[in-house]
mmCIF file of C-alpha atoms and ligand atoms in Angstrom:
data_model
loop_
_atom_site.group_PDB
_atom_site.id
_atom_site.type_symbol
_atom_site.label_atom_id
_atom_site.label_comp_id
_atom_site.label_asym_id
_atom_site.label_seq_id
_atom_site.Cartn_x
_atom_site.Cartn_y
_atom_site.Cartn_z
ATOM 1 C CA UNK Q 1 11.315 23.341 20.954
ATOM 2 C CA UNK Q 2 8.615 24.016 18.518
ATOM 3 C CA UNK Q 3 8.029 27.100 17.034
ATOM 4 C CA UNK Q 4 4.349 28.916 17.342
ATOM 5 C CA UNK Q 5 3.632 28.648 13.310
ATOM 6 C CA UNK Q 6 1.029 30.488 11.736
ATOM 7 C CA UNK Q 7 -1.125 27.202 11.802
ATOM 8 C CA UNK Q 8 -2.030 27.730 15.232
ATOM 9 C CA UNK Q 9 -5.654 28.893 14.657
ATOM 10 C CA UNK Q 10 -6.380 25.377 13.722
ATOM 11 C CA UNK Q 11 -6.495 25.291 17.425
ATOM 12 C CA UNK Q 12 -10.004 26.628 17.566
ATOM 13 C CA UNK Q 13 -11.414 24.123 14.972
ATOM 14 C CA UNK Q 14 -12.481 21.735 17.511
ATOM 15 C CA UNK Q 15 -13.051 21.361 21.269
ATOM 16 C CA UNK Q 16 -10.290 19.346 22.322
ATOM 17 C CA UNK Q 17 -6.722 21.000 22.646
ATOM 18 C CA UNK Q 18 -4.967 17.846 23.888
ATOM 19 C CA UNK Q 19 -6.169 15.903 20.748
ATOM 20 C CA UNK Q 20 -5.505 19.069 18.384
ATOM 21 C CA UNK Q 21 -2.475 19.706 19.728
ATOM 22 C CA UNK Q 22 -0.739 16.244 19.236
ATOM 23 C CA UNK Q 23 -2.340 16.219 15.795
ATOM 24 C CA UNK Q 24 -1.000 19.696 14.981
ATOM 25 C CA UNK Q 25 2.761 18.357 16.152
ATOM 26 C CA UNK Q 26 2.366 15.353 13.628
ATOM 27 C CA UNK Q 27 1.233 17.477 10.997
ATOM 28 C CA UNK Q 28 3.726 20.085 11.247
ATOM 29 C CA UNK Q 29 6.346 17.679 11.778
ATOM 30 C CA UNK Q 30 5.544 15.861 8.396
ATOM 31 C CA UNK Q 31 7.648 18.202 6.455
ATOM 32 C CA UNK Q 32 10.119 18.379 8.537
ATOM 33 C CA UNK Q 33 10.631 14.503 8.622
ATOM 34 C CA UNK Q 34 10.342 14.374 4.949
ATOM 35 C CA UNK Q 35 13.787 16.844 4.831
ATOM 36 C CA UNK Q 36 15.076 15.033 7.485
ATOM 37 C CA UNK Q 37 15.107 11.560 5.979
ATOM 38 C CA UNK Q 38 13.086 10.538 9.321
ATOM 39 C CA UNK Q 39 10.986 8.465 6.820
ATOM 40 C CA UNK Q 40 11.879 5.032 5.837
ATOM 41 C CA UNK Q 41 10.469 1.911 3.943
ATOM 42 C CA UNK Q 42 9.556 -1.364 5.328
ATOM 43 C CA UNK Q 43 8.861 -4.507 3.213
ATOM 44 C CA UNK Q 44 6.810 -7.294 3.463
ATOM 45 C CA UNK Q 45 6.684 -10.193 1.437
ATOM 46 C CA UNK Q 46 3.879 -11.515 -0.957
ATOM 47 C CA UNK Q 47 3.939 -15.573 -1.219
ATOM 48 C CA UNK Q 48 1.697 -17.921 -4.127
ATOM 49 C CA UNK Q 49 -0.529 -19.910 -2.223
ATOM 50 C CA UNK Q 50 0.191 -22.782 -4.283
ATOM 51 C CA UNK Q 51 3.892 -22.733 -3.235
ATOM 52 C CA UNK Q 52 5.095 -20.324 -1.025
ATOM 53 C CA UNK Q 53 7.509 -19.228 -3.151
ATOM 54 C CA UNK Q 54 8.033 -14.978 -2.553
ATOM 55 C CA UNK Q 55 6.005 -13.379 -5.983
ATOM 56 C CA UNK Q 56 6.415 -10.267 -4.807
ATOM 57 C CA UNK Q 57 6.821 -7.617 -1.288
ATOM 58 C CA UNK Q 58 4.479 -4.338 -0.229
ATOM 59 C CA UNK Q 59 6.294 -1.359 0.457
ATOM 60 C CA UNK Q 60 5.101 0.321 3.863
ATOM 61 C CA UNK Q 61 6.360 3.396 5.114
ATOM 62 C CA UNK Q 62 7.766 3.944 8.753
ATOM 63 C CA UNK Q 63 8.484 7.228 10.516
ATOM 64 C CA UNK Q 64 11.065 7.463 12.995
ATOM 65 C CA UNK Q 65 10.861 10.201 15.020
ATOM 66 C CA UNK Q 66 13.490 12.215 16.698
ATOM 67 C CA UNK Q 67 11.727 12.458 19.999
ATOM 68 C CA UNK Q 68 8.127 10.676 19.741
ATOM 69 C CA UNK Q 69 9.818 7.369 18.714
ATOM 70 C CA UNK Q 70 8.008 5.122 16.152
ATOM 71 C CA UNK Q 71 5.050 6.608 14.477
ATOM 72 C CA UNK Q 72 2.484 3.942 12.816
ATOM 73 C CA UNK Q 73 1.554 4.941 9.661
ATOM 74 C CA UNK Q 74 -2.278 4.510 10.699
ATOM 75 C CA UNK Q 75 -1.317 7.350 12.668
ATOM 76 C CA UNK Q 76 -0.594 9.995 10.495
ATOM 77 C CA UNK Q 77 -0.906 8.644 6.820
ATOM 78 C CA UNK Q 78 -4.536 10.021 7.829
ATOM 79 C CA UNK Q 79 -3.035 13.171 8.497
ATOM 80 C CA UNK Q 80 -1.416 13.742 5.466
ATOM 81 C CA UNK Q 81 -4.543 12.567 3.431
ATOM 82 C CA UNK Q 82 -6.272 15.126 5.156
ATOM 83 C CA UNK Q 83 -3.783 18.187 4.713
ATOM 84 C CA UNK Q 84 -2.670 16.573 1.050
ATOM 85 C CA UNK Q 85 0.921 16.411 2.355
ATOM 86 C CA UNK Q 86 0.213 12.807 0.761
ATOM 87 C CA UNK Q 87 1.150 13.631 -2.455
ATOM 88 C CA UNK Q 88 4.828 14.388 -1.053
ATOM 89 C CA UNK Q 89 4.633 11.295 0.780
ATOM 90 C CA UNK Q 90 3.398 9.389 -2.050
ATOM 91 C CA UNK Q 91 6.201 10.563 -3.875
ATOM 92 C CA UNK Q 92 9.004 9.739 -1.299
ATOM 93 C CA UNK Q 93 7.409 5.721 -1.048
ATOM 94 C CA UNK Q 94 7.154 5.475 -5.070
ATOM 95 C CA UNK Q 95 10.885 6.703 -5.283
ATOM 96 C CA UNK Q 96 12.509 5.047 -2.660
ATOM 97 C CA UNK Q 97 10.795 1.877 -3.502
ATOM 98 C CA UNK Q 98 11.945 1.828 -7.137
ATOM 99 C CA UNK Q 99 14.985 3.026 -6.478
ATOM 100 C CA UNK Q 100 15.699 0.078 -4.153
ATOM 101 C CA UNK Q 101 14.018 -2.604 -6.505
ATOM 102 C CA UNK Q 102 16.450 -1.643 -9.041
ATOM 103 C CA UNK Q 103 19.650 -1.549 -6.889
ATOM 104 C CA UNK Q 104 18.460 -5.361 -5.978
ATOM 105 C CA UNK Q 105 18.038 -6.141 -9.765
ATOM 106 C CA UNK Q 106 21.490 -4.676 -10.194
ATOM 107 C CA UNK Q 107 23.031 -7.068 -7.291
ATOM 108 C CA UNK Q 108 21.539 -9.915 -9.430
ATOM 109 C CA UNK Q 109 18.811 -10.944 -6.826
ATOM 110 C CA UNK Q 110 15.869 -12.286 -9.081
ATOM 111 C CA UNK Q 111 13.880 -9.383 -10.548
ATOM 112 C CA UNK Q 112 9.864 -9.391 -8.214
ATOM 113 C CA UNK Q 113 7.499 -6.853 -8.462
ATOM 114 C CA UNK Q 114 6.813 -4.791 -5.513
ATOM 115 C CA UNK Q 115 3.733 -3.218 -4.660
ATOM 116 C CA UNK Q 116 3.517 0.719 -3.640
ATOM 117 C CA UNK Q 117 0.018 2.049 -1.745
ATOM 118 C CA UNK Q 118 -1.315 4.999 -3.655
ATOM 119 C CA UNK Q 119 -3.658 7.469 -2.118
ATOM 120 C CA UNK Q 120 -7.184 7.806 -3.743
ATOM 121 C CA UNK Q 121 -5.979 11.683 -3.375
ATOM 122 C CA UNK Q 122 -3.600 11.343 -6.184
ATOM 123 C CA UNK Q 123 -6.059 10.360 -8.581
ATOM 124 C CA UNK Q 124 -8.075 13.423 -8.316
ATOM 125 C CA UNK Q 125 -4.812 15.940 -7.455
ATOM 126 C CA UNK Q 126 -1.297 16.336 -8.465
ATOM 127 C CA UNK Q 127 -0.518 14.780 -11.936
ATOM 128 C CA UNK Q 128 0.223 11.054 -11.064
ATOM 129 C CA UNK Q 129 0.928 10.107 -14.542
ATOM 130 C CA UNK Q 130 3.584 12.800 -14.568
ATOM 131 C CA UNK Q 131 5.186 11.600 -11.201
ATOM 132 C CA UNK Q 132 5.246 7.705 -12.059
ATOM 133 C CA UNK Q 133 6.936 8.633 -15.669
ATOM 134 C CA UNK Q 134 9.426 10.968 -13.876
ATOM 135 C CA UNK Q 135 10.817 8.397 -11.042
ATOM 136 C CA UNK Q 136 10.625 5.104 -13.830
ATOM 137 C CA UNK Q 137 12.909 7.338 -15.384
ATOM 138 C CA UNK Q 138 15.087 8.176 -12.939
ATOM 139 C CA UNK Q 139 15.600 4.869 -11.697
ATOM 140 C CA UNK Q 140 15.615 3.068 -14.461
ATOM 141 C CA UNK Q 141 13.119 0.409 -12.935
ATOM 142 C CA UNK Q 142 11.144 -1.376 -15.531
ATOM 143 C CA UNK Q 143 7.278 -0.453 -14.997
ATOM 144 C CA UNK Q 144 6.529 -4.237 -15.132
ATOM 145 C CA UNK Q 145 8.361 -5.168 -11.974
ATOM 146 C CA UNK Q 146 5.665 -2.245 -10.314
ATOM 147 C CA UNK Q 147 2.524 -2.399 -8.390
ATOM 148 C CA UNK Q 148 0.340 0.512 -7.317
ATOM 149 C CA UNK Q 149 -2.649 -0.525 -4.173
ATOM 150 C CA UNK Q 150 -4.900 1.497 -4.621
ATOM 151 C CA UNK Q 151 -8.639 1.497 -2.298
ATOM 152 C CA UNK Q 152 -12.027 1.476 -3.486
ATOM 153 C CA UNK Q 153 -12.531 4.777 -2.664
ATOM 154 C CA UNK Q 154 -11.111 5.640 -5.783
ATOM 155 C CA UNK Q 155 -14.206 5.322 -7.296
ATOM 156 C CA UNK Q 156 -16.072 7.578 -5.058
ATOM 157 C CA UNK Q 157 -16.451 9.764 -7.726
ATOM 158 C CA UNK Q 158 -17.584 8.382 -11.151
ATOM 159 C CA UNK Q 159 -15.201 9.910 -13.035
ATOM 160 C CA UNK Q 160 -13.293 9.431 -16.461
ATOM 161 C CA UNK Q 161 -10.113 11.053 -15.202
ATOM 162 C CA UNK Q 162 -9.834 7.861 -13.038
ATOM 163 C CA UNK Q 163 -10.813 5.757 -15.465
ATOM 164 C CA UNK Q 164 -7.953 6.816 -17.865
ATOM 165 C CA UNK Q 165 -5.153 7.018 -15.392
ATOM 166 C CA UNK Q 166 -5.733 3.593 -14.686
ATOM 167 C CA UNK Q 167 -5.778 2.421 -18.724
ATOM 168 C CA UNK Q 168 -2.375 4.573 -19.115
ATOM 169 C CA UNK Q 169 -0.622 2.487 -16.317
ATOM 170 C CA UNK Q 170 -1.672 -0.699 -16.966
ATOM 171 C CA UNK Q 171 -0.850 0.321 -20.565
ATOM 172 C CA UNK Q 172 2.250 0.908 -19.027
ATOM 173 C CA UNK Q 173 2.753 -2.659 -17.698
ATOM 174 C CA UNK Q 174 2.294 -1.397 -14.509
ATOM 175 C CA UNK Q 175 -0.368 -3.682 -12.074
ATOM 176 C CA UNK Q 176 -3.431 -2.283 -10.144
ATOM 177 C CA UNK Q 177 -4.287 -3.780 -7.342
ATOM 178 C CA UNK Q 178 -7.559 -3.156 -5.149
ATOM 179 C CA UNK Q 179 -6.304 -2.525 -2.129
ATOM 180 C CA UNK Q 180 -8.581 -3.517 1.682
ATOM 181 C CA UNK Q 181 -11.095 -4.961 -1.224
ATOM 182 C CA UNK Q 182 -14.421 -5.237 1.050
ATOM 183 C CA UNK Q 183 -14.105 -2.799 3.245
ATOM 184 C CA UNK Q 184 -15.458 0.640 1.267
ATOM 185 C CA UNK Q 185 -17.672 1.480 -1.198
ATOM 186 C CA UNK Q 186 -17.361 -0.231 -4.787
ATOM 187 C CA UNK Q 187 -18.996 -3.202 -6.412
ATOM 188 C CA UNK Q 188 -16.953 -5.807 -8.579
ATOM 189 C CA UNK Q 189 -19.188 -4.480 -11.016
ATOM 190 C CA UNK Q 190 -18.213 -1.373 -11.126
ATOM 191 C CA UNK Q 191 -14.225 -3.193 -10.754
ATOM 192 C CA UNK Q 192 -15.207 -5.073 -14.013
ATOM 193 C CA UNK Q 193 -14.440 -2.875 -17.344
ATOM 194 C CA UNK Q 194 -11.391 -1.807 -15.723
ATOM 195 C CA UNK Q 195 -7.487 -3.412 -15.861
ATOM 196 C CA UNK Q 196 -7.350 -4.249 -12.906
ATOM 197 C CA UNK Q 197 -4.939 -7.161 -12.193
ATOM 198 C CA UNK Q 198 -5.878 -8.335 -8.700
ATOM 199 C CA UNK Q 199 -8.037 -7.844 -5.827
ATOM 200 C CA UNK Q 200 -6.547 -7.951 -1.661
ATOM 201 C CA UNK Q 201 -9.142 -9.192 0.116
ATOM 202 C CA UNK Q 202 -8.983 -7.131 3.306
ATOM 203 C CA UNK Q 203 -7.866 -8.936 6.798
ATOM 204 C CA UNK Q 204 -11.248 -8.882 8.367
ATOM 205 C CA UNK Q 205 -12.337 -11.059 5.718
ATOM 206 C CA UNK Q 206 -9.332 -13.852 6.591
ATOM 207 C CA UNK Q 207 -9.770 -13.580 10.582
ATOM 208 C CA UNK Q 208 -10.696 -16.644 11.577
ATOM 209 C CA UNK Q 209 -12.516 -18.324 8.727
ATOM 210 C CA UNK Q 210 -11.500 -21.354 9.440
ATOM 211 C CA UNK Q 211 -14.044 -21.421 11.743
ATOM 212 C CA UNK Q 212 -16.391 -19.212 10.700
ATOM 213 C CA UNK Q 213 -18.911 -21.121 8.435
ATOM 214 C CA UNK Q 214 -20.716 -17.219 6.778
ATOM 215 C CA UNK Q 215 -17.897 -15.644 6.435
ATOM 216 C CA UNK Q 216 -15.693 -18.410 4.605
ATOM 217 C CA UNK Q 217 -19.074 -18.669 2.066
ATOM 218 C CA UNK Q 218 -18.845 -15.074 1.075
ATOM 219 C CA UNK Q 219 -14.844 -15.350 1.002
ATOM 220 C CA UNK Q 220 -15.401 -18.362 -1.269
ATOM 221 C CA UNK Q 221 -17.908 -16.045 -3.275
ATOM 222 C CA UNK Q 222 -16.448 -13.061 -3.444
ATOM 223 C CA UNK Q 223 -12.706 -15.680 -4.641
ATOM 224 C CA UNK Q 224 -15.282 -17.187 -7.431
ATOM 225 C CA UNK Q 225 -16.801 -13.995 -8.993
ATOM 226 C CA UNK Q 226 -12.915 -12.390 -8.971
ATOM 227 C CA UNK Q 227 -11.357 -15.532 -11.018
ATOM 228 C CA UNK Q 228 -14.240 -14.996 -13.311
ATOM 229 C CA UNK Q 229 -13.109 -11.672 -14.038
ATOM 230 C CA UNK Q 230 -9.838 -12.868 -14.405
ATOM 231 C CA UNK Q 231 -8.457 -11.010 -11.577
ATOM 232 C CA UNK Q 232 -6.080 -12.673 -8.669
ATOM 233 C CA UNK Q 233 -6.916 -12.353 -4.931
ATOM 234 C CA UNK Q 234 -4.473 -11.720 -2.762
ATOM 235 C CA UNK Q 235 -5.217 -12.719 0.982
ATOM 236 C CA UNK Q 236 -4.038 -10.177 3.609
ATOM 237 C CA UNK Q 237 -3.285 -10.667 7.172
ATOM 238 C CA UNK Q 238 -2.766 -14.310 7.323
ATOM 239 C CA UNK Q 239 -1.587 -14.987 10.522
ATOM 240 C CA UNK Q 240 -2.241 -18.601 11.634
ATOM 241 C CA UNK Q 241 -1.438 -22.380 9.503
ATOM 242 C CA UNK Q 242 -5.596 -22.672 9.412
ATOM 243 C CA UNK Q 243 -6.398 -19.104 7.940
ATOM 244 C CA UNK Q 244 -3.050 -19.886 4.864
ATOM 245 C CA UNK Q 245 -4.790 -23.610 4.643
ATOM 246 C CA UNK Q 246 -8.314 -22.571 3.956
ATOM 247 C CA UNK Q 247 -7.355 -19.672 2.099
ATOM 248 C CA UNK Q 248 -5.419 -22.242 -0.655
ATOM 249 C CA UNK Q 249 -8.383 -24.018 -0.474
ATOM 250 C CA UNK Q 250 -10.832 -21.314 -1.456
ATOM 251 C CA UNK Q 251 -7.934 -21.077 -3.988
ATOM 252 C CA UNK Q 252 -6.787 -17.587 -3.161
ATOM 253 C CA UNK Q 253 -3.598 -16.853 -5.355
ATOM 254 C CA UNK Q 254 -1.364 -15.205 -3.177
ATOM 255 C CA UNK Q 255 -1.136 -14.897 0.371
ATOM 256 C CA UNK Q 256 0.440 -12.075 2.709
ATOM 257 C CA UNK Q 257 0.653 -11.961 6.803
ATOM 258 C CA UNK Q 258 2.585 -12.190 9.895
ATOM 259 C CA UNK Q 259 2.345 -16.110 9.454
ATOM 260 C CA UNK Q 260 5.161 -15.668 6.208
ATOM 261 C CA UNK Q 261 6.535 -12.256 7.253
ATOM 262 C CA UNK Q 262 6.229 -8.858 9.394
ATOM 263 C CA UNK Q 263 7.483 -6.341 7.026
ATOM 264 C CA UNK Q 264 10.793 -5.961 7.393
ATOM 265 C CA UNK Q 265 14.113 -2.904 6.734
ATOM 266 C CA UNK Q 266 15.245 -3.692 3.713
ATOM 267 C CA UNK Q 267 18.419 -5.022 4.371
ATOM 268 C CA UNK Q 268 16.629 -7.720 6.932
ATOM 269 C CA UNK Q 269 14.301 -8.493 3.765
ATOM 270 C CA UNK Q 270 17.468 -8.895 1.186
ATOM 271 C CA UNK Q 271 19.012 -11.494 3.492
ATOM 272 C CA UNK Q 272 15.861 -13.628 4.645
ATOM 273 C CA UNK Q 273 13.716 -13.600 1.274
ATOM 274 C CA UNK Q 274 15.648 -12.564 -1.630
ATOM 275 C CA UNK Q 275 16.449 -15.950 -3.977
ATOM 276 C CA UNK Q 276 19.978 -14.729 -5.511
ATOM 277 C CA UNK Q 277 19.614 -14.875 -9.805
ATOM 278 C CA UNK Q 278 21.639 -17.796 -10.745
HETATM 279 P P1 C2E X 301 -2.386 -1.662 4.231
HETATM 280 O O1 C2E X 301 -1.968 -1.045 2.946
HETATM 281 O O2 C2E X 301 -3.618 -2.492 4.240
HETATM 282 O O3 C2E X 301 -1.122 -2.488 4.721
HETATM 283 C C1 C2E X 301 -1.212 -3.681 5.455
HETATM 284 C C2 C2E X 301 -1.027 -3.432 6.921
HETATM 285 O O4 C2E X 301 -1.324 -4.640 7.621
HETATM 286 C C3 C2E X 301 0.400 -3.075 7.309
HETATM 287 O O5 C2E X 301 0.329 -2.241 8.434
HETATM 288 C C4 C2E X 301 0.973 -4.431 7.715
HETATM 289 O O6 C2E X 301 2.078 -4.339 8.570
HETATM 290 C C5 C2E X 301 -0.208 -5.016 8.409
HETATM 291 N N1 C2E X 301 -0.172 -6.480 8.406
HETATM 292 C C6 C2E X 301 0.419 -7.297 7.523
HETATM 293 N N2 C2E X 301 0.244 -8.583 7.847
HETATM 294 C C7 C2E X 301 -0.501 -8.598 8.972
HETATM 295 C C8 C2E X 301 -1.015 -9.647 9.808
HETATM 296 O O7 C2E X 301 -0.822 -10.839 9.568
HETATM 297 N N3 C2E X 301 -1.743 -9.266 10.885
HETATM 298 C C9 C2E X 301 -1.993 -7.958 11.179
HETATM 299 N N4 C2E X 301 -2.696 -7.693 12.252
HETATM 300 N N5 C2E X 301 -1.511 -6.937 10.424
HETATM 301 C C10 C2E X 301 -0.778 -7.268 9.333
HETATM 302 P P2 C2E X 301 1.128 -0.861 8.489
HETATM 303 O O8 C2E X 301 2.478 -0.997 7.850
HETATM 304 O O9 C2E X 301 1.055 -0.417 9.904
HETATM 305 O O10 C2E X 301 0.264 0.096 7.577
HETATM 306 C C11 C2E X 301 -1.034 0.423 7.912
HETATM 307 C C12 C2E X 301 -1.713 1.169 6.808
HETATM 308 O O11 C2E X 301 -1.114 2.459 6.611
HETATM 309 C C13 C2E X 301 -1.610 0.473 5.461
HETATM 310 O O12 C2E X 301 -2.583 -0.525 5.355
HETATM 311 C C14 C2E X 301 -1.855 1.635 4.524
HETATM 312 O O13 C2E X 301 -3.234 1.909 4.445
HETATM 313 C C15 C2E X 301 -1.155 2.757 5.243
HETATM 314 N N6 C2E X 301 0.201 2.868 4.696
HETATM 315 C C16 C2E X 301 1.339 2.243 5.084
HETATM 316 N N7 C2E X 301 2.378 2.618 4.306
HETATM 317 C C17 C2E X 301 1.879 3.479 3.395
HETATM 318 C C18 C2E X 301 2.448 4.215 2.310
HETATM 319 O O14 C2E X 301 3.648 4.126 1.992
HETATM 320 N N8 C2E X 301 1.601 5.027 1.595
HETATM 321 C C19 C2E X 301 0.275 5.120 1.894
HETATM 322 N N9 C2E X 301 -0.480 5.931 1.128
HETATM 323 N N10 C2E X 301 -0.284 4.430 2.885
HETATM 324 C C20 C2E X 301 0.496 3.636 3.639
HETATM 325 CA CA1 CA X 302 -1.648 -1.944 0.953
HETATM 326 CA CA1 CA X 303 -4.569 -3.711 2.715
HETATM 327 CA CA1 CA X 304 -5.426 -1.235 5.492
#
């Protein structure tokens, strides 16, 4: 059973106690699952439009629980953000992640980048630079074979702190990518001065546009202004033939859905997608 801990007045910040309750349980039982090793890692694979050859796989965390079952991420990565138990969790992905792209480079699969969600927390809190040096080091994964998503609300804040953590890990030879691109608040113009390698066009964008006449313009658009920024666009949550066909047709570089993959345990993804080095 759970233990009354001193967070219980958080009880009285808002009128409903079934709602606060269940979010108090997750939140409390983030640390715990972190010592616990009740986190794990799912992947899902990246393909190039042009051939649908694997270019790369997204890292997405999973949290078994002991009693709750499954707990989607869209359930209590909020959470975290919120009580900045991100950072630790942030931590945990980046680590595990490298550390398991490396053990595959040592088994002499083909070396592919894989791509690690970043909270817009970290830029502003915790020293990110700091943490990515530390586990590239401790791994002994090569910073090129790294991705970092990271969401427009980033640049909430105009800020130069931003600004330069993004220069010192591209610098790095680490990629940016603009995670759910669309769905905040940022303009490609603001995207424009900085190294950013590509932009994921978020899956409300790809729903249905082969059929959807408006929204395939501005997809077609938004595709056009990216290129000429020399960016790549990723599409995400491409789930039917049509969406991956017009997609390749509005020339979108890489493609990532249900349709190729559902992310997958890592072992499931070695044996399905991994091309063995030759
Ligand atoms: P996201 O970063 O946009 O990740 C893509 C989500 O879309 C994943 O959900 C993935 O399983 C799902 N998806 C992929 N293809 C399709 C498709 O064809 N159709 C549909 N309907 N969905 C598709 P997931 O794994 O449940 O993650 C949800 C969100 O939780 C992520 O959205 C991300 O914002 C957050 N998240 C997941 N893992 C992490 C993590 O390790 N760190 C952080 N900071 N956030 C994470
Ligand atoms: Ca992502
Ligand atoms: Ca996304
Ligand atoms: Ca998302």
């Amino acid at each position: 059973a759970k233990k009354e801990g001193d967070s219980s007045y958080r009880f009285f910040d808002s009128g409903d106690a079934t709602f606060i309750s269940e979010k108090l349980q997750l939140e409390n039982g983030l640390y715990k699952a972190l010592q616990e090793h009740h986190f794990s890692l799912h992947y899902q694979p990246k393909v190039y439009a042009a051939t649908g050859e694997l270019c790369g796989i997204e890292a997405l965390i999973r949290w078994q629980h002991p009693e709750l079952g499954m707990i989607p991420p869209d359930k209590f990565i909020p959470l975290a953000e919120e009580s900045g138990f991100i950072l630790e969790i942030d931590r945990y992905v980046f680590r595990e992640a490298c550390r398991q792209n490396k053990a595959w480079q040592d088994a002499g699969y083909k070396p592919i980048p894989v791509s690690i969600n970043i909270s817009a927390r970290h830029f502003y809190q915790g020293d990110l630079k700091a943490m990515i040096i530390e586990v590239l080091n401790d791994t002994g994964l090569s910073p090129q074979y790294v991705s970092l998503e990271i969401t427009e609300g980033v640049f909430m804040r105009q800020s130069d702190h931003v600004i330069e953590t993004i220069v010192y890990l591209r610098g790095l030879g680490i990629q940016i990518s603009i995670d759910d691109f669309g769905t905040g608040f940022s303009s490609l113009n603001q995207l424009q001065w900085l190294p950013i390698s590509d932009v994921k066009l978020d899956r409300s964008f790809i729903r249905g546009i082969a059929s959807d006449d408006k929204k395939s313009s501005i997809v077609k658009a938004i595709i056009e202004l990216v290129h000429s920024m020399n960016m790549k666009v990723v599409a995400e949550g491409v789930e039917t033939v049509e969406e991956s066909q017009y997609c390749k047709l509005l020339k979108c570089d890489e493609l990532q859905g249900y349709l190729f993959s559902k992310p997958l345990a890592a072992a499931d993804l070695e044996k399905k997608f991994l091309p063995i080095k030759l």
